[in-house]
XYZ file of C-alpha atoms in Angstrom:
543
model
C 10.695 -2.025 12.949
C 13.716 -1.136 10.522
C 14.203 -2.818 7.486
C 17.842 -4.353 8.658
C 15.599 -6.301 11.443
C 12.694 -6.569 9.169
C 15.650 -8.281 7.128
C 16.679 -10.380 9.469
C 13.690 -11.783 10.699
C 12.504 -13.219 7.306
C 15.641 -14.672 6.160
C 14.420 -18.020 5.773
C 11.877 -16.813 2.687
C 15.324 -16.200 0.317
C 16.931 -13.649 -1.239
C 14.006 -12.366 -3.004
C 12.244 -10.622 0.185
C 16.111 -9.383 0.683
C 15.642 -7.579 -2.725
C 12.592 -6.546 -1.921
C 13.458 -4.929 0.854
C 15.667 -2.605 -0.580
C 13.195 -1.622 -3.314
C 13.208 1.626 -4.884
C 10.079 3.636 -6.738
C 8.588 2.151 -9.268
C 7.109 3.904 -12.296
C 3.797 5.363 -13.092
C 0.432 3.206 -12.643
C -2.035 2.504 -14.802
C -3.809 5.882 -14.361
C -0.457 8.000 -14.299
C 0.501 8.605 -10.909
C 3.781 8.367 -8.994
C 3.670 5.094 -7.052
C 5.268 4.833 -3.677
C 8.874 2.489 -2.533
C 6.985 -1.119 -2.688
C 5.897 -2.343 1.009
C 6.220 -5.999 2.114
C 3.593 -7.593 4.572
C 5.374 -10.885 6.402
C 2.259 -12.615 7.655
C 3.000 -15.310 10.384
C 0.453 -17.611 9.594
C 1.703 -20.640 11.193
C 1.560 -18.409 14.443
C -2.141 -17.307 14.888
C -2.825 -15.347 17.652
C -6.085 -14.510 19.627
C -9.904 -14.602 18.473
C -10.481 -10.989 17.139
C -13.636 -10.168 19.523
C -16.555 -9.298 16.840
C -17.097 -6.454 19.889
C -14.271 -4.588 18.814
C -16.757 -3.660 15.852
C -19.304 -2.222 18.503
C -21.012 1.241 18.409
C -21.590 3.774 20.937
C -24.786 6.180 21.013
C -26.124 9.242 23.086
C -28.794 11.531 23.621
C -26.991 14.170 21.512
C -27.812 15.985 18.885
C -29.995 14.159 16.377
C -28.311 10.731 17.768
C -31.281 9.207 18.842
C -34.170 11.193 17.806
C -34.641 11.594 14.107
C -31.653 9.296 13.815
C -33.051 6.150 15.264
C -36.712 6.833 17.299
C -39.067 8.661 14.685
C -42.289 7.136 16.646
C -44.804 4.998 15.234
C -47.151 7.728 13.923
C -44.012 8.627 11.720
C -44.313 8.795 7.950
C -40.634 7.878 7.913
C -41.189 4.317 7.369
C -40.412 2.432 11.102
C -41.043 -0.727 13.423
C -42.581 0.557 16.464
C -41.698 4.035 16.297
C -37.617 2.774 15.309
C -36.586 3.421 11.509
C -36.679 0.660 9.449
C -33.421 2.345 6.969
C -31.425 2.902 9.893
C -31.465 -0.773 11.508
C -31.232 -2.230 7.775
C -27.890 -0.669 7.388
C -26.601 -1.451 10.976
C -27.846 -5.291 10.460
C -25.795 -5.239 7.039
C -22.540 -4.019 9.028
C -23.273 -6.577 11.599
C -22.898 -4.409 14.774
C -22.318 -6.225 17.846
C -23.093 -4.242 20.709
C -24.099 -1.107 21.336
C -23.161 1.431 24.138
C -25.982 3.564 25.925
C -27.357 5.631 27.082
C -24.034 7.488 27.691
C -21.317 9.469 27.388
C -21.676 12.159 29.216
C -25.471 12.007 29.320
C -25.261 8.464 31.119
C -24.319 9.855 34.676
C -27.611 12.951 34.310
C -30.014 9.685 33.167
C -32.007 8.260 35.327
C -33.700 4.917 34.000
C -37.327 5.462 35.393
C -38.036 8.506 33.425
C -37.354 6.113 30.503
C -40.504 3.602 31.558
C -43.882 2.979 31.499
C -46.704 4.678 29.011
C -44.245 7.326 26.557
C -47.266 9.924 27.275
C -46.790 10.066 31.075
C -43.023 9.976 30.757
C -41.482 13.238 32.182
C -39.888 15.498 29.824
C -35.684 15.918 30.892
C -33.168 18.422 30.640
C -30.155 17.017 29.056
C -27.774 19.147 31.092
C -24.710 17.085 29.673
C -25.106 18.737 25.951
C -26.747 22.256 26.029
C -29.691 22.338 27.955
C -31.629 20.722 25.337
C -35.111 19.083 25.930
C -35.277 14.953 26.025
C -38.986 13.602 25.485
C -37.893 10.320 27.420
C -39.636 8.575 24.605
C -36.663 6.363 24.106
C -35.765 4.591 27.181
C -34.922 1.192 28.144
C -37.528 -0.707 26.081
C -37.164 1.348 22.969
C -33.558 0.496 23.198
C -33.660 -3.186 23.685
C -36.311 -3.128 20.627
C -33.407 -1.798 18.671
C -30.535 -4.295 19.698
C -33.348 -6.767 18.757
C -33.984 -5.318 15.456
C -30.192 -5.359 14.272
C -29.404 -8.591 16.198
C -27.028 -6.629 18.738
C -25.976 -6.650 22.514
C -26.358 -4.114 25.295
C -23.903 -2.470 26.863
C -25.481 -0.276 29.412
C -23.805 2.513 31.247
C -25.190 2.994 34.962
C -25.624 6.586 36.548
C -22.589 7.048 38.948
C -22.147 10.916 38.976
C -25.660 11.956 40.098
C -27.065 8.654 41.069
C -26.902 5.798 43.365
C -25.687 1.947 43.828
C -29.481 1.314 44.498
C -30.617 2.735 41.454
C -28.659 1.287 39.275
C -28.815 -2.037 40.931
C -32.892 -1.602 40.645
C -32.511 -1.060 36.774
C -30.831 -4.542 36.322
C -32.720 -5.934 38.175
C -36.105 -4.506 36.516
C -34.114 -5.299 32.969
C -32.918 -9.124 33.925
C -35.173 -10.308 37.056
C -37.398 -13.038 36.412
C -41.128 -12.269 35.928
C -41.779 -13.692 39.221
C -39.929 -10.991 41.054
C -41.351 -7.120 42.230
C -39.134 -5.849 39.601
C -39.965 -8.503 36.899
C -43.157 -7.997 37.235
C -42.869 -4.253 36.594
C -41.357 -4.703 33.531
C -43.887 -7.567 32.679
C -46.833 -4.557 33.177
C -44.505 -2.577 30.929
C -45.107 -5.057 27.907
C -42.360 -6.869 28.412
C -42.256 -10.463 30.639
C -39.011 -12.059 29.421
C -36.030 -10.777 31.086
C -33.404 -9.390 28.568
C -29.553 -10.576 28.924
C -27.491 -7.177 29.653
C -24.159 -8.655 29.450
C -22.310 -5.491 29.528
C -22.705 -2.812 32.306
C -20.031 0.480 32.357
C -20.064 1.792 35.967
C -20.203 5.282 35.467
C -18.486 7.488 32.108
C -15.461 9.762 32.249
C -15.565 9.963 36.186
C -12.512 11.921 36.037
C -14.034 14.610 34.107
C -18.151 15.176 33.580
C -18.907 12.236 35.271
C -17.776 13.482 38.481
C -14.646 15.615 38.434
C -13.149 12.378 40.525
C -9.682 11.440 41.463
C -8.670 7.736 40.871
C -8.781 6.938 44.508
C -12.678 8.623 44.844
C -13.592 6.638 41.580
C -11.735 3.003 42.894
C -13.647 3.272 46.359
C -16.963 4.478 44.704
C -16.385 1.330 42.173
C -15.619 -0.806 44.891
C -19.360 -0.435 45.910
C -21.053 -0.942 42.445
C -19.031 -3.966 41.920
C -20.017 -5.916 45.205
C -23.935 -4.857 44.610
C -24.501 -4.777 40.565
C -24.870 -8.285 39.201
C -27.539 -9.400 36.209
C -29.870 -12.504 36.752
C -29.777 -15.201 34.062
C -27.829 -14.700 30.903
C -24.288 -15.415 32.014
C -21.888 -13.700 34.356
C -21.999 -9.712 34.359
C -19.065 -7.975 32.870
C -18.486 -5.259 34.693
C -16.692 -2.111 32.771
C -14.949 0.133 34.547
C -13.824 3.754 34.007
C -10.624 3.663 32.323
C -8.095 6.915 31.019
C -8.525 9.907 29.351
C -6.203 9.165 26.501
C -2.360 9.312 27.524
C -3.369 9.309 31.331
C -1.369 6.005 32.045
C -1.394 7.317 36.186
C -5.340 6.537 36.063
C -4.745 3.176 34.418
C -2.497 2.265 37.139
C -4.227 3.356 40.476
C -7.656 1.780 38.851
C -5.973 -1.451 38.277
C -3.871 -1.575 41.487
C -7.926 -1.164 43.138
C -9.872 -3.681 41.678
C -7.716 -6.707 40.995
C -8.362 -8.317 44.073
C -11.721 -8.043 46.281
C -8.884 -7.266 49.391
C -6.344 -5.542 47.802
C -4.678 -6.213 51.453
C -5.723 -9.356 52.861
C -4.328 -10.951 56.795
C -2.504 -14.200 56.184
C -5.730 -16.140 57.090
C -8.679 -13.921 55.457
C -10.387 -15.118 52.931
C -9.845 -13.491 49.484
C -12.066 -14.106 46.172
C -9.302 -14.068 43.913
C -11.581 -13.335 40.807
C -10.810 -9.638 39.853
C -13.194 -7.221 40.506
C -13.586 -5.538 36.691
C -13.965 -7.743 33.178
C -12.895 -4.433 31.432
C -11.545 -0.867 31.238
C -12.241 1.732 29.296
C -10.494 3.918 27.285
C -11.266 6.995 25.709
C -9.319 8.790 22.968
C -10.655 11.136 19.685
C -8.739 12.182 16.935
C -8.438 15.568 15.689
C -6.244 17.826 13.590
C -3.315 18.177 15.783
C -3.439 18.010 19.577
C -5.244 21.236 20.348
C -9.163 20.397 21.846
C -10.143 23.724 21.304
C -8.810 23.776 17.517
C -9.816 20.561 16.262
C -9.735 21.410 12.717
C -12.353 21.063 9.657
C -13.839 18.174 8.484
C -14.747 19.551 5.191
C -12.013 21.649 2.846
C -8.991 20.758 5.049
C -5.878 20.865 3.824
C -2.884 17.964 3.231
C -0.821 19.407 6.415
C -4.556 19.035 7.905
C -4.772 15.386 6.801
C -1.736 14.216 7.349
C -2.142 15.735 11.242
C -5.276 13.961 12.068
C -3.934 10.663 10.959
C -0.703 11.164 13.168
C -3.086 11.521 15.993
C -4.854 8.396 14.818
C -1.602 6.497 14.874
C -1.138 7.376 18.416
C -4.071 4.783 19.304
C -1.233 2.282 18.683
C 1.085 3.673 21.247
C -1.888 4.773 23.645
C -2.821 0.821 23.261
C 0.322 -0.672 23.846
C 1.106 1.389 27.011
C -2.192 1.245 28.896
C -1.711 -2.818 27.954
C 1.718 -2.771 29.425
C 0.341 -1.170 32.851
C -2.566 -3.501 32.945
C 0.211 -6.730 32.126
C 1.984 -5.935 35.520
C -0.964 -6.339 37.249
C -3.071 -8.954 34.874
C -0.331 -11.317 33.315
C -3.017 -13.766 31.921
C -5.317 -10.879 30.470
C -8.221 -11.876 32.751
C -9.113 -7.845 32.105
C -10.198 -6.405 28.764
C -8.928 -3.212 27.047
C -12.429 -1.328 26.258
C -11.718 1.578 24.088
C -15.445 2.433 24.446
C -14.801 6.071 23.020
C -13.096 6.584 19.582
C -13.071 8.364 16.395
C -12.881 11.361 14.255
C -13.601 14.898 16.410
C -13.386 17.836 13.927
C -15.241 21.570 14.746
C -18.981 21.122 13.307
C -19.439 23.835 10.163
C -21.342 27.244 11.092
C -24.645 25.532 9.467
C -24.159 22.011 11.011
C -28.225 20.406 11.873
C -27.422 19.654 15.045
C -25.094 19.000 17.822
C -21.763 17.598 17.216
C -22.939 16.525 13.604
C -20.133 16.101 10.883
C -20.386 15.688 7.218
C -18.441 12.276 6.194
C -15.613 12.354 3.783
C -12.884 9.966 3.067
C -10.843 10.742 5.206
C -13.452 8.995 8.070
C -12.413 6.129 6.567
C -8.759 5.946 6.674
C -9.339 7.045 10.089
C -11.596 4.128 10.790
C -9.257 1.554 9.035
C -6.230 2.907 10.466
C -7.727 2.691 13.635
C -9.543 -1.091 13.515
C -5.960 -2.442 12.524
C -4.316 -1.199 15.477
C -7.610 -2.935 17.809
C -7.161 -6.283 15.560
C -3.477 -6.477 16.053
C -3.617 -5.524 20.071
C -6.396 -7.665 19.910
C -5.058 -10.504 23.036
C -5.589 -7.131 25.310
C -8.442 -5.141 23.426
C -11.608 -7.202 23.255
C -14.309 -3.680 22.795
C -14.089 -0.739 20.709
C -17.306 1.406 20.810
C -17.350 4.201 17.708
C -18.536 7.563 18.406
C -21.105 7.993 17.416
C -23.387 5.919 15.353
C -26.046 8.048 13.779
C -25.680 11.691 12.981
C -22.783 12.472 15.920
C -18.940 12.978 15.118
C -17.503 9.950 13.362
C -20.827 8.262 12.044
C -21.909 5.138 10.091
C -24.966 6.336 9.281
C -26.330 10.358 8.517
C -30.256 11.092 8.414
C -32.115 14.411 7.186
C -35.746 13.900 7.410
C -36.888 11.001 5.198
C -33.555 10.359 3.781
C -30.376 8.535 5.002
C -26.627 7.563 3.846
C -24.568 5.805 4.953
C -20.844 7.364 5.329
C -17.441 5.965 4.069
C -16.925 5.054 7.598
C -19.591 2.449 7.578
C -18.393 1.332 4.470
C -15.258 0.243 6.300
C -17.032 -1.567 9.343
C -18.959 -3.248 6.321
C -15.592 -4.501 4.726
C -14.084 -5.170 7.775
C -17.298 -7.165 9.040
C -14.553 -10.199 7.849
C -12.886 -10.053 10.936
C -15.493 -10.177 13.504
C -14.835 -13.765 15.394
C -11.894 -14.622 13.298
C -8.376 -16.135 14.135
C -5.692 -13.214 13.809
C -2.667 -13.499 12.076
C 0.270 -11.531 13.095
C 1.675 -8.998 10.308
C 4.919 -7.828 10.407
C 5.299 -4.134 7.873
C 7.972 -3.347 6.001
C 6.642 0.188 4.748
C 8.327 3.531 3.263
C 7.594 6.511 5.431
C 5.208 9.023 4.220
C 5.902 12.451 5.068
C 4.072 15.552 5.007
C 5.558 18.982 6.556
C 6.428 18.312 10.075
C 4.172 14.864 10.047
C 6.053 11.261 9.540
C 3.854 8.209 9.336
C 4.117 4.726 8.180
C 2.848 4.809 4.709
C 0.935 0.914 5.204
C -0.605 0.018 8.074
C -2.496 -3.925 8.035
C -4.440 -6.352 9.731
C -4.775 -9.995 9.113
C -6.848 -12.806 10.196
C -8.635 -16.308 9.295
C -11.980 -17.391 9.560
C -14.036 -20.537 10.534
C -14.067 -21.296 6.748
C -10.271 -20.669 6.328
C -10.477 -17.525 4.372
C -7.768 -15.432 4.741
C -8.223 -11.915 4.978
C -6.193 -8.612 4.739
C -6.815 -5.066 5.481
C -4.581 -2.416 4.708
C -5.010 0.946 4.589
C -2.727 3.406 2.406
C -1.967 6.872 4.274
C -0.454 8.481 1.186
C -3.333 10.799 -0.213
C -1.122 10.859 -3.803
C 0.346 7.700 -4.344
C -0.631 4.064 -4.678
C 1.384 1.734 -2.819
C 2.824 -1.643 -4.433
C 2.002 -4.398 -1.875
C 4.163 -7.497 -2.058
C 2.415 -9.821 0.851
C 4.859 -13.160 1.675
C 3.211 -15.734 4.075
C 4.594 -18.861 5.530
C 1.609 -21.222 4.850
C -0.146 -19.450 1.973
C -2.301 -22.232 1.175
C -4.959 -20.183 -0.941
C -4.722 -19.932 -4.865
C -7.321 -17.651 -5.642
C -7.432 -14.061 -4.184
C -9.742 -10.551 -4.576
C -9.490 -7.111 -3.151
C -11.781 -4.325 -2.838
C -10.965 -0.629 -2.096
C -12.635 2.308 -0.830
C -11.414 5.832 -1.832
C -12.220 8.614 -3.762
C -11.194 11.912 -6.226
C -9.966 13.631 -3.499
C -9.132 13.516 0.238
C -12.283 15.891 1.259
C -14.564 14.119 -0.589
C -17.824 14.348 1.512
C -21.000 11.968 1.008
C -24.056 13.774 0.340
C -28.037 13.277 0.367
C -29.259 12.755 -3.595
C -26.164 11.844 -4.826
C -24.586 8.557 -5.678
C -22.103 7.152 -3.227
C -18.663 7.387 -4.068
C -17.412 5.365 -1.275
C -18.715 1.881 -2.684
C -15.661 -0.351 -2.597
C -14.341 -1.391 -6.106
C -12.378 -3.989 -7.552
C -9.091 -3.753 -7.133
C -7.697 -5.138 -10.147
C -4.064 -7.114 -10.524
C -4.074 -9.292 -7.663
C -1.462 -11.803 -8.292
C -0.290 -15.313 -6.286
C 2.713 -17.038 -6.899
C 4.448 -19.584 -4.705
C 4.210 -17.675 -1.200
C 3.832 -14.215 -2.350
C 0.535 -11.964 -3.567
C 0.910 -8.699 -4.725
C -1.088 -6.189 -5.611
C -1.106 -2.178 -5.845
C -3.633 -0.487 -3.311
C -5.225 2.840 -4.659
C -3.856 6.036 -2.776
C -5.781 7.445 0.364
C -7.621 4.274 0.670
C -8.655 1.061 2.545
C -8.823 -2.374 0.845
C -9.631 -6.034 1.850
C -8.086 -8.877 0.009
C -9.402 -12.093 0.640
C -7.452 -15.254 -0.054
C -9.095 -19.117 -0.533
């Protein structure tokens, strides 16, 4: 909003936030840099909006690259230390982070998979051809029960992605069933003979991935009559009701998002005046997919290492676009869901740069800090839509594009990225409170962003807690915050950045991504204020 309305809509706080307002640069910090026009948060307190769904936090993962092998399955006879062939490093971290769910087994490789090669004794498994990413060779060694072992091991939820492209309503209603039957049933007992008897809770299943694209080249007619099926055949036994995902936009297409929505609402889109209609929508989400980049260009993404400031600032302006991609599938989805019966699942997200010449594998990216003003800017935008989106799914967790976590060989780090989802680990379950920014632009070459962007919300314990993430890769920002009910007296904040904008994490070396103190945090009357670092992300937490 503009700073006259900004004005106007905080009047009652007093002529201070006026002044405020109308702020000019203040002098050099501590450490001698130019700070940026002061910004002033307004955070509605006495107005708290929605639970912020801890599965907005949630990863994705695929058979890509070193994703799952070497990233997560090393197999028991590994010397890379493991529980039941699943590295023990790996899950530590993820369990830290508190990760939610987890999407599998696909991406693009979801709708080639078919669940039975993924059963039974690893040596008889067949050996696939992941025809999704290259051709490559998959061992089947991780399948269903390998995967459940994981969500068990970092206290997660499945969200499992059925074969639509090249398979069948049958087969994927005979993988629930052998995953959630009891043990009493054919396909219970199956699983029982497989070494597990209990029945697992799946309480996410994604009908298909990108069926507009590799999962089927389909129209949104094709995909809402083939969904149609699915969704009167797939349910889950025990464990509560199945949530049904379906496919959802590629990024800005808002035509998808209409025709999907306009299908599935209603079980009889059509009904006679007498029929009976189940007037339960047919969907409990939609998906969303949309990557950021330098630019706009998919076939010149950009570098993720040694980029530029025109290079930075680009990728973030495409990261700022979630907002507007958000707010316009939401708006589509209102017309049709007024109460918000259906969820906004941006199951596909993050930072897509070209892989160096020497990258290890598939789709692998080194991790600098710019990851994580990606990842902040782009959590703050899913906890402030968050009435509408209630799943975000990263891509991808291990060793893929935007990752937590990297792995070569025996050794692991984790990336600034997961340092965020760490920090941010706050929000997961929380109350959130509205945030109105007042913010300077910041303005590089042909690129014009909002220099703040924040998220706020309270927990069970009445913590308050504030993210906000500085764009500026040169100056630190003054932060004046003004709340209506800022009951809290004491207050910390933490930041992550580094030396520079490129700054990569590396094997053998210490991480320079470990959030520090940030010092100066001050509360008086209604008002904190502090100065955030430049090109960073910070938490404040007030009691």
């Amino acid at each position: 909003m503009g700073k006259s309305a900004f004005s106007h809509r905080i009047a009652w706080v007093g002529s201070f936030v006026l002044a405020l307002s109308t702020a000019t640069a203040v002098t050099a910090a501590a450490n001698g840099e130019t700070t940026a026009p002061r910004t002033t948060l307004l955070l509605h307190a006495d107005r708290p909006g929605p639970r912020i769904a801890p599965e907005i936090y949630g990863q994705f993962v695929e058979h890509l690259g070193r994703g799952v092998y070497e990233g997560i399955w090393v197999g028991e006879g590994s010397p890379i230390p493991n529980t039941r062939g699943i590295r023990n490093d790996v899950t530590q971290a993820l369990r830290q982070a508190k990760v939610p769910v987890i999407r599998w087994p696909g991406g693009c490789f979801a709708d080639g998979y078919h669940w039975r090669d993924g059963i039974g004794p690893r040596d008889k498994r067949p050996r696939s051809i992941n025809a999704a990413w290259g051709n490559a060779p998959d061992s089947n060694a991780f399948g269903t029960h390998e995967f459940m072992d994981f969500l068990d091991q970092i206290g997660a939820r499945p969200f499992v992605s059925v074969n639509v492209g090249s398979g069948s309503v049958r087969e994927a209603d005979e993988w629930l069933r052998y995953m959630t039957a009891p043990v009493e049933s054919s396909a219970g007992a199956e699983r029982a003979a497989n070494g597990r008897a209990a029945p697992w809770a799946v309480p996410y299943v994604g009908v298909g991935n990108e069926s507009w694209g590799c999962g089927g080249k389909m129209t949104a007619e094709t995909y809402v009559a083939q969904y149609r099926q699915y969704a009167a055949n797939l349910r889950t036994f025990g464990g509560g009701p199945t949530k049904l995902i379906a496919v959802g936009a590629d990024t800005d297409d808002y035509e998808w998002t209409e025709k999907v929505m306009a299908g599935t609402m209603k079980s009889r889109p059509h009904p006679t005046p007498l029929a009976y209609i189940n007037p339960r929508p047919l969907l409990w989400g939609l998906s969303l997919h949309f990557y950021t980049f330098t630019g706009n260009d998919w076939y010149a993404k950009g570098r993720n290492v040694g980029f530029t400031r025109d290079d930075w600032a680009k990728a973030l302006g495409r990261a700022q676009l979630t907002d507007e991609m958000v707010r316009r599938h939401s708006a589509i989805m209102d017309r049709y869901d007024p109460e918000k019966k259906v969820a906004l699942v941006v199951d596909e997200w993050g930072a897509w740069f070209n892989s160096e010449k020497d990258a290890p594998s598939a789709l692998y990216l080194e991790s600098t800090l710019r990851d994580a003003v990606i990842a902040g800017l782009s959590l703050n935008i899913f906890n402030n839509h968050a009435d509408r989106v209630r799943m975000a799914n990263i891509a991808q967790m291990v060793n893929v594009i935007q990752s937590l976590i990297l792995t070569r060989g025996k050794e692991m780090v984790v990336t600034p990225t997961w340092h965020v989802f760490d920090l941010y680990k706050v929000h997961q379950g929380a109350t959130q409170i509205p945030v109105d920014v007042d913010t300077p632009d910041y303005v590089q070459g042909a690129t014009r962003l909002p220099t703040i962007s924040a998220s706020a919300s309270r927990d069970a314990a009445g913590k308050l807690h504030l993210s906000i993430v500085n764009l500026d890769p040169d100056k630190p920002a003054p932060v004046e915050m003004v709340a209506s009910t800022l009951s809290g007296r004491r207050a910390q904040a933490s930041a992550i950045t580094a030396d520079r904008i490129d700054r990569p994490v590396q094997f053998g070396q210490p991480d320079p991504f470990v959030p520090q103190p940030v010092k100066a945090v001050a509360i008086r009357g209604d008002r904190l204020t502090l100065t955030v670092p430049a090109r960073s992300v910070t938490l404040v937490t007030v009691e």
